[in-house]
Amino acid sequence: MAEDLNPFRIAQEELDSAAEAMGLDKTAHAILREPKRTVVVNIPVKMRDGSVKVFNGFRVLYNDARGPGKGGIRYHPLENLDTVKALSAWMTWKTSLANIPFGGAKGGVICNPKEMNSYELENLSRGYVRALWNSIGPKIDVPAPDVYTNPQIMAWMMDEYNAIAGHGEPAFITGKPVEIGGSEGRFDSTAMGGMYVLRESAKKIKLDLKGSDVVIQGFGNAGMFAFEIANKLAGAKVVGISDSEGGIYDQDGIDYNKLLAAKKSTGKVQGYDKGEKVSNEELLELDADVIIPAAIENQITAANADKIKAKIVLELANGPVTPEADRILFERGVLDVPDFLVNSGGVIVSYFEWAQDREGYFWTEEEVYKRLDAIVTRSFNDVMATQEKYTESGKKITPRTAAYIVAVGRVAAAMKLRGWY
Ligand code: GLU
């Protein structure tokens, strides 16, 4: 049978495996298999030519037993409800594994931001808030940036929400520019958290990161900063990088500044004039110590998992590895570090931003990174300790299932205490 690549089916399958391994209560399992609330909206948007276009948007609150919903908003032409549902489930596990006081949520709009100008994007962003203001808010569900949304979009959304609320409410949304209540260190926090996890993962398998070869799929916010940090902090050599149009490979290492300049002037990574051109599929199969999928879902599947040569797969994107691929990598001895651990840095610093906004007292970048490091390192250790505990009792589980066991266990405990089951 062909592998089911529907992200929500995948999210449910991952939960089912963990539920079985940990002996999760049946009612808790049933609650956690579906989102608590799904809102679908129609957003009329004034376009530059004077016409009005209607966009479809979503906000899914998956679970709020541990605190208000939390999760980004994606602007993507292929957005759909099942993907948003899956991503909201993953946010629930992400905030729980990090042990920060939030539940999980996610939003999305079906649109092509590459074809929209700033006037249209602002109208769409304000329209999204007008359509949903009732079900989002600092104590209900706190949005943030995600694929193709950014600090400017967060600023417009905050402004719209504040106008509706009738007072300043910066904690309504995170990932804002620092000038209007954003946190130091938020912009590169996803990559930074990922690099702390990479440091711990390398330690675990005794890989010296200095001089090791790294390949990164994706040159968005996460991939771009991961490149810079891998170079600067870890002393690793990035030999492969891609964007949605394809990638490049250079065994001698890719020059970050030259790549940035090439991407800026030509609009694509392949504008870099050294190395050889590779497709996104070939990129993942390159001979490197570490590969970092930092783009979109379902990049490593049953079809290519046995061709991966890396020792560590660091999942910086959401959902880049399917459950079947996860099992194949595990059996082959590849350390596949799960997404909701690796990319939790974004939401952890979002939590710092929310806390700083509510207090009206802001921290230094150094303070932010120090606290981020402490949280992700603790999460990594929680996952490894759980995996070992199960292995010792004769149950072989992947790091992903171990991460699920920690995260699901905490959400189930919160639901139990609240009397939900
Ligand atoms: N969009 C990011 C994620 O998937 C951050 C979410 C947030 O900060 O709430 O984790």
Coordinates of C-alpha atoms and ligand atoms in Angstrom, one line a residue:
M1 CA 0.0 0.0 0.0
A2 CA 1.3 3.5 -0.8
E3 CA 2.4 5.6 2.2
D4 CA -0.3 8.0 3.4
L5 CA 1.2 11.4 3.2
N6 CA -1.8 13.3 4.6
P7 CA -0.2 15.2 7.5
F8 CA -3.1 14.9 9.8
R9 CA -3.2 11.1 9.3
I10 CA 0.5 11.1 10.0
A11 CA 0.0 13.1 13.2
Q12 CA -2.7 10.7 14.4
E13 CA -0.5 7.7 13.5
E14 CA 2.4 9.1 15.5
L15 CA 0.1 9.7 18.5
D16 CA -1.3 6.2 18.2
S17 CA 2.2 4.6 18.3
A18 CA 3.0 6.6 21.4
A19 CA -0.4 5.8 23.0
E20 CA 0.2 2.1 22.5
A21 CA 3.8 2.2 23.9
M22 CA 2.9 4.2 27.0
G23 CA -0.5 2.5 27.6
L24 CA -2.4 5.8 27.3
D25 CA -6.0 5.9 28.7
K26 CA -8.5 5.3 25.9
T27 CA -10.6 8.5 26.6
A28 CA -7.5 10.7 26.8
H29 CA -6.4 9.1 23.5
A30 CA -9.7 9.9 21.9
I31 CA -9.6 13.5 23.0
L32 CA -6.1 13.9 21.7
R33 CA -6.8 12.4 18.3
E34 CA -8.9 15.4 17.2
P35 CA -8.6 19.2 17.6
K36 CA -10.8 20.9 20.3
R37 CA -11.9 23.7 18.0
T38 CA -11.6 24.4 14.3
V39 CA -12.6 27.8 12.8
V40 CA -12.9 28.4 9.1
V41 CA -13.3 31.9 7.8
N42 CA -13.8 33.8 4.5
I43 CA -11.8 37.0 4.3
P44 CA -12.7 39.7 1.7
V45 CA -9.6 41.6 0.8
K46 CA -9.3 44.8 -1.2
M47 CA -6.6 44.3 -4.0
R48 CA -4.4 46.9 -5.6
D49 CA -6.5 47.0 -8.8
G50 CA -9.6 48.0 -6.8
S51 CA -11.2 44.5 -6.9
V52 CA -12.1 42.4 -3.9
K53 CA -10.7 38.9 -3.6
V54 CA -12.1 36.4 -1.1
F55 CA -9.5 34.2 0.8
N56 CA -10.1 31.1 2.8
G57 CA -8.5 31.0 6.3
F58 CA -8.3 28.7 9.2
R59 CA -7.5 28.7 12.9
V60 CA -7.3 25.4 14.8
L61 CA -7.0 25.2 18.6
Y62 CA -5.8 21.6 19.1
N63 CA -5.6 21.5 22.9
D64 CA -5.5 24.1 25.7
A65 CA -5.3 21.9 28.8
R66 CA -1.8 23.2 29.7
G67 CA -2.5 26.9 28.8
P68 CA -3.7 29.1 25.9
G69 CA -3.3 27.8 22.4
K70 CA 0.0 28.8 20.7
G71 CA 1.2 28.5 17.1
G72 CA 2.0 30.3 13.9
I73 CA 0.0 31.4 10.9
R74 CA 1.0 30.2 7.4
Y75 CA 0.3 32.0 4.1
H76 CA 0.6 29.3 1.4
P77 CA -1.1 28.5 -1.9
L78 CA -1.4 24.9 -1.0
E79 CA -2.7 25.4 2.5
N80 CA -5.5 23.1 3.6
L81 CA -7.3 22.3 6.8
D82 CA -5.7 18.9 7.4
T83 CA -2.3 20.4 7.3
V84 CA -3.3 23.1 9.7
K85 CA -4.8 20.4 12.0
A86 CA -1.6 18.4 11.9
L87 CA 0.5 21.4 12.6
S88 CA -1.7 22.4 15.6
A89 CA -1.3 18.9 17.0
W90 CA 2.5 19.2 16.6
M91 CA 2.4 22.6 18.4
T92 CA 0.6 20.9 21.3
W93 CA 3.4 18.3 21.6
K94 CA 6.0 21.1 21.1
T95 CA 4.9 23.3 23.9
S96 CA 4.4 20.3 26.2
L97 CA 7.8 18.8 25.5
A98 CA 9.4 22.3 26.2
N99 CA 7.2 22.4 29.3
I100 CA 6.0 25.9 28.7
P101 CA 2.5 27.0 29.8
F102 CA 0.7 26.7 26.4
G103 CA -1.4 24.4 24.5
G104 CA -1.2 24.0 20.7
A105 CA -2.8 25.8 17.8
K106 CA -2.1 26.8 14.2
G107 CA -3.5 29.0 11.5
G108 CA -3.3 29.3 7.8
V109 CA -4.6 31.2 4.7
I110 CA -4.8 29.9 1.2
C111 CA -2.9 32.6 -0.8
N112 CA 0.2 33.2 -2.7
P113 CA 2.1 35.9 -0.9
K114 CA 4.8 35.9 -3.6
E115 CA 2.2 37.4 -5.9
M116 CA 0.8 39.9 -3.4
N117 CA 2.1 43.4 -2.7
S118 CA 2.5 44.9 0.7
Y119 CA -0.9 46.7 0.5
E120 CA -2.7 43.4 -0.2
L121 CA -0.8 41.5 2.5
E122 CA -1.6 44.2 5.0
N123 CA -5.3 44.1 4.1
L124 CA -5.3 40.3 4.3
S125 CA -3.5 40.2 7.6
R126 CA -5.9 42.8 9.1
G127 CA -8.9 40.9 7.6
Y128 CA -7.7 37.6 9.2
V129 CA -7.7 39.3 12.6
R130 CA -11.1 40.8 12.0
A131 CA -12.5 37.5 11.1
L132 CA -11.0 35.7 14.1
W133 CA -10.5 38.2 16.9
N134 CA -13.1 36.4 19.0
S135 CA -11.3 33.1 19.2
I136 CA -7.7 34.4 19.5
G137 CA -6.1 36.6 22.2
P138 CA -3.4 36.7 24.8
K139 CA -5.2 34.3 27.2
I140 CA -7.0 32.3 24.5
D141 CA -4.8 31.5 21.6
V142 CA -1.6 33.4 20.7
P143 CA -0.5 33.5 17.0
A144 CA 3.0 33.9 15.6
P145 CA 4.9 33.8 12.3
D146 CA 5.3 30.6 10.2
V147 CA 5.8 29.8 6.6
Y148 CA 5.7 33.1 4.5
T149 CA 4.6 35.3 7.4
N150 CA 7.0 37.6 9.2
P151 CA 7.4 40.3 11.9
Q152 CA 5.8 43.0 9.7
I153 CA 2.7 40.8 9.3
M154 CA 2.6 40.3 13.1
A155 CA 2.8 44.1 13.6
W156 CA -0.2 44.7 11.3
M157 CA -2.1 41.9 13.1
M158 CA -1.3 43.4 16.5
D159 CA -2.4 46.8 15.4
E160 CA -5.7 45.5 14.2
Y161 CA -6.3 43.5 17.3
N162 CA -5.5 46.4 19.5
A163 CA -7.9 48.6 17.6
I164 CA -10.7 46.0 18.2
A165 CA -9.8 45.5 21.9
G166 CA -9.6 49.2 22.5
H167 CA -6.3 49.1 24.3
G168 CA -2.7 48.0 23.8
E169 CA -2.3 44.2 23.9
P170 CA 1.2 43.3 22.7
A171 CA 0.9 39.8 24.2
F172 CA -1.8 38.9 21.7
I173 CA 0.8 37.8 19.1
T174 CA 4.5 36.9 19.1
G175 CA 7.3 37.3 16.6
K176 CA 6.8 41.0 16.5
P177 CA 9.5 43.5 15.7
V178 CA 11.4 44.5 18.8
E179 CA 10.3 48.1 18.4
I180 CA 6.8 47.2 19.3
G181 CA 7.1 44.5 22.0
G182 CA 9.0 41.7 20.2
S183 CA 11.8 39.8 22.0
E184 CA 15.5 40.0 21.4
G185 CA 16.6 36.9 19.8
R186 CA 13.2 35.8 18.5
F187 CA 14.0 36.1 14.8
D188 CA 16.8 33.5 14.8
S189 CA 15.4 31.5 17.8
T190 CA 14.2 28.5 15.8
A191 CA 17.6 28.0 14.2
M192 CA 19.4 28.8 17.5
G193 CA 17.3 26.2 19.4
G194 CA 18.0 23.7 16.6
M195 CA 21.7 24.3 16.9
Y196 CA 21.7 23.6 20.7
V197 CA 19.9 20.4 20.0
L198 CA 22.5 19.6 17.3
R199 CA 25.2 20.2 19.8
E200 CA 23.6 17.7 22.2
S201 CA 22.9 15.2 19.4
A202 CA 26.5 15.3 18.2
K203 CA 27.7 14.7 21.8
K204 CA 25.3 11.8 22.1
I205 CA 26.8 10.0 19.0
K206 CA 30.3 11.3 19.6
L207 CA 30.5 13.3 16.4
D208 CA 32.8 16.3 16.4
L209 CA 30.9 19.1 14.8
K210 CA 34.0 21.1 14.0
G211 CA 34.7 20.5 10.3
S212 CA 31.8 18.1 9.9
D213 CA 29.7 18.4 6.7
V214 CA 26.2 19.8 7.0
V215 CA 23.5 20.0 4.3
I216 CA 20.4 22.2 4.8
Q217 CA 17.2 21.9 2.8
G218 CA 15.4 25.3 2.8
F219 CA 16.6 28.9 2.9
G220 CA 13.7 30.6 4.7
N221 CA 14.0 32.0 8.2
A222 CA 15.0 28.7 9.9
G223 CA 17.4 27.4 7.1
M224 CA 19.1 30.7 6.6
F225 CA 20.0 31.2 10.3
A226 CA 20.8 27.6 10.7
F227 CA 23.5 28.0 8.0
E228 CA 25.0 31.0 9.7
I229 CA 25.0 29.5 13.2
A230 CA 26.3 26.1 12.0
N231 CA 29.2 28.0 10.5
K232 CA 29.9 30.5 13.2
L233 CA 29.1 28.6 16.4
A234 CA 29.6 25.0 15.6
G235 CA 32.5 25.4 13.2
A236 CA 30.7 23.0 10.8
K237 CA 31.0 23.2 7.0
V238 CA 27.8 23.7 5.1
V239 CA 28.3 21.8 1.8
G240 CA 24.7 21.8 0.5
I241 CA 21.8 24.2 0.6
S242 CA 18.6 24.6 -1.3
D243 CA 15.4 26.7 -1.7
S244 CA 12.1 25.6 -3.3
E245 CA 13.7 25.9 -6.8
G246 CA 16.6 23.6 -6.2
G247 CA 20.0 23.4 -4.5
I248 CA 23.8 23.6 -4.8
Y249 CA 26.5 21.3 -3.5
D250 CA 30.2 22.3 -2.9
Q251 CA 32.4 19.9 -1.1
D252 CA 34.8 22.8 -0.1
G253 CA 32.0 24.5 1.7
I254 CA 29.5 27.2 0.6
D255 CA 30.3 30.8 1.5
Y256 CA 27.4 32.3 3.5
N257 CA 27.8 35.9 2.5
K258 CA 28.3 35.1 -1.2
L259 CA 25.2 32.9 -1.1
L260 CA 23.2 35.6 0.6
A261 CA 24.2 38.1 -2.1
A262 CA 23.4 35.6 -4.9
K263 CA 20.0 34.8 -3.4
K264 CA 19.3 38.6 -3.2
S265 CA 20.3 39.4 -6.7
T266 CA 18.9 36.4 -8.5
G267 CA 16.1 35.3 -6.2
K268 CA 17.4 31.8 -5.9
V269 CA 20.0 29.7 -4.2
Q270 CA 21.2 28.3 -7.5
G271 CA 22.3 31.9 -8.4
Y272 CA 25.4 31.0 -6.4
D273 CA 28.2 30.6 -9.0
K274 CA 30.3 27.8 -7.5
G275 CA 29.7 24.1 -6.8
E276 CA 27.2 22.0 -8.7
K277 CA 23.4 22.2 -9.1
V278 CA 21.4 19.5 -7.4
S279 CA 17.6 18.9 -7.0
N280 CA 16.0 19.0 -3.6
E281 CA 15.7 15.2 -3.7
E282 CA 19.4 14.7 -4.5
L283 CA 20.4 17.2 -1.8
L284 CA 19.0 15.1 1.0
E285 CA 21.0 12.1 -0.3
L286 CA 24.3 13.9 -0.3
D287 CA 27.3 12.4 1.6
A288 CA 27.2 14.6 4.8
D289 CA 27.4 14.0 8.5
V290 CA 24.3 16.0 9.2
I291 CA 21.2 16.9 7.1
I292 CA 18.8 19.5 8.2
P293 CA 15.4 19.5 6.5
A294 CA 14.3 23.1 7.1
A295 CA 11.6 23.6 4.5
I296 CA 8.2 21.7 4.4
E297 CA 6.5 18.4 5.3
N298 CA 7.1 14.9 3.9
Q299 CA 10.7 15.3 2.5
I300 CA 12.1 12.0 3.8
T301 CA 9.6 9.2 3.2
A302 CA 9.7 5.4 2.7
A303 CA 10.9 6.1 -0.8
N304 CA 14.2 7.8 0.1
A305 CA 14.8 6.9 3.8
D306 CA 17.2 4.1 2.9
K307 CA 19.3 6.4 0.7
I308 CA 20.1 9.0 3.5
K309 CA 23.8 8.9 4.2
A310 CA 23.9 11.3 7.2
K311 CA 24.5 10.2 10.8
I312 CA 22.1 12.8 12.1
V313 CA 18.9 14.1 10.6
L314 CA 17.9 17.3 12.4
E315 CA 14.3 18.1 11.7
L316 CA 14.1 21.9 11.7
A317 CA 11.0 22.0 9.5
N318 CA 7.6 20.8 10.8
G319 CA 6.8 17.2 9.7
P320 CA 9.7 16.6 7.2
V321 CA 10.0 12.8 8.0
T322 CA 7.1 10.4 7.7
P323 CA 6.5 7.7 10.4
E324 CA 7.7 4.9 8.0
A325 CA 10.8 6.9 7.2
D326 CA 11.4 7.4 10.9
R327 CA 11.4 3.7 11.5
I328 CA 13.7 3.0 8.6
L329 CA 16.2 5.6 9.8
F330 CA 16.0 4.2 13.3
E331 CA 16.7 0.7 12.1
R332 CA 19.6 1.9 10.0
G333 CA 21.1 3.6 13.1
V334 CA 20.6 7.2 11.9
L335 CA 19.8 9.5 14.8
D336 CA 16.6 11.3 13.5
V337 CA 15.9 14.0 16.0
P338 CA 12.2 14.9 15.9
D339 CA 10.8 18.2 14.7
F340 CA 8.9 19.2 17.8
L341 CA 12.1 19.0 19.8
V342 CA 14.5 20.5 17.2
N343 CA 12.4 23.5 16.1
S344 CA 11.0 24.3 19.5
G345 CA 13.3 27.3 19.9
G346 CA 10.8 29.5 18.0
V347 CA 7.9 28.9 20.3
I348 CA 10.1 29.0 23.4
V349 CA 11.3 32.5 22.6
S350 CA 7.7 33.3 21.7
Y351 CA 6.8 32.3 25.3
F352 CA 9.6 34.6 26.5
E353 CA 8.1 37.4 24.3
W354 CA 4.6 36.8 25.7
A355 CA 5.9 36.8 29.3
Q356 CA 8.0 40.0 28.7
D357 CA 5.0 41.8 27.1
R358 CA 2.7 40.9 30.0
E359 CA 5.3 42.2 32.4
G360 CA 6.4 45.2 30.4
Y361 CA 10.0 44.3 31.2
F362 CA 12.5 43.2 28.5
W363 CA 15.5 40.9 28.6
T364 CA 18.8 41.1 26.8
E365 CA 19.6 38.8 23.9
E366 CA 22.2 37.0 26.1
E367 CA 19.5 36.3 28.7
V368 CA 17.1 35.0 26.0
Y369 CA 19.7 32.6 24.5
K370 CA 20.8 31.3 28.0
R371 CA 17.3 30.5 29.0
L372 CA 16.5 29.0 25.5
D373 CA 19.6 26.7 25.8
A374 CA 18.6 25.5 29.2
I375 CA 15.0 24.6 28.1
V376 CA 16.0 22.8 24.8
T377 CA 18.8 20.9 26.5
R378 CA 16.5 19.8 29.3
S379 CA 13.9 18.6 26.6
F380 CA 16.6 16.7 24.7
N381 CA 17.7 15.0 27.9
D382 CA 14.0 14.2 28.7
V383 CA 13.6 12.5 25.3
M384 CA 16.8 10.5 25.6
A385 CA 16.1 9.4 29.1
T386 CA 12.6 8.2 28.1
Q387 CA 14.0 6.3 25.1
E388 CA 16.6 4.6 27.3
K389 CA 14.0 3.7 30.0
Y390 CA 11.8 2.0 27.4
T391 CA 14.8 0.3 25.8
E392 CA 15.9 -1.1 29.2
S393 CA 12.4 -2.5 29.7
G394 CA 12.6 -4.3 26.4
K395 CA 10.6 -1.8 24.2
K396 CA 12.5 -0.4 21.3
I397 CA 11.2 3.1 20.5
T398 CA 12.4 5.9 18.2
P399 CA 13.4 9.3 19.6
R400 CA 10.1 10.6 18.1
T401 CA 8.0 8.1 20.0
A402 CA 10.0 9.0 23.2
A403 CA 9.3 12.7 22.6
Y404 CA 5.6 11.9 22.1
I405 CA 5.5 9.9 25.4
V406 CA 6.9 12.8 27.3
A407 CA 4.7 15.4 25.6
V408 CA 1.4 13.4 25.5
G409 CA 2.0 12.3 29.2
R410 CA 2.0 15.9 30.3
V411 CA -1.1 16.9 28.3
A412 CA -3.0 13.9 29.5
A413 CA -2.0 14.7 33.1
A414 CA -3.3 18.3 32.7
M415 CA -6.6 17.0 31.2
K416 CA -7.0 14.5 34.1
L417 CA -6.4 17.2 36.7
R418 CA -9.0 19.5 35.0
G419 CA -11.5 16.6 35.1
W420 CA -11.7 16.2 31.3
Y421 CA -11.6 12.4 31.7
Ligands
GLU1 N1 5.7 28.8 13.8 C1 6.6 28.4 14.8 C2 6.5 26.9 15.1 O1 6.0 26.1 14.3 C3 6.5 29.2 16.1 C4 5.2 29.2 16.8 C5 5.1 30.2 17.9 O2 6.0 30.9 18.1 O3 4.0 30.2 18.4 O4 6.9 26.4 16.1

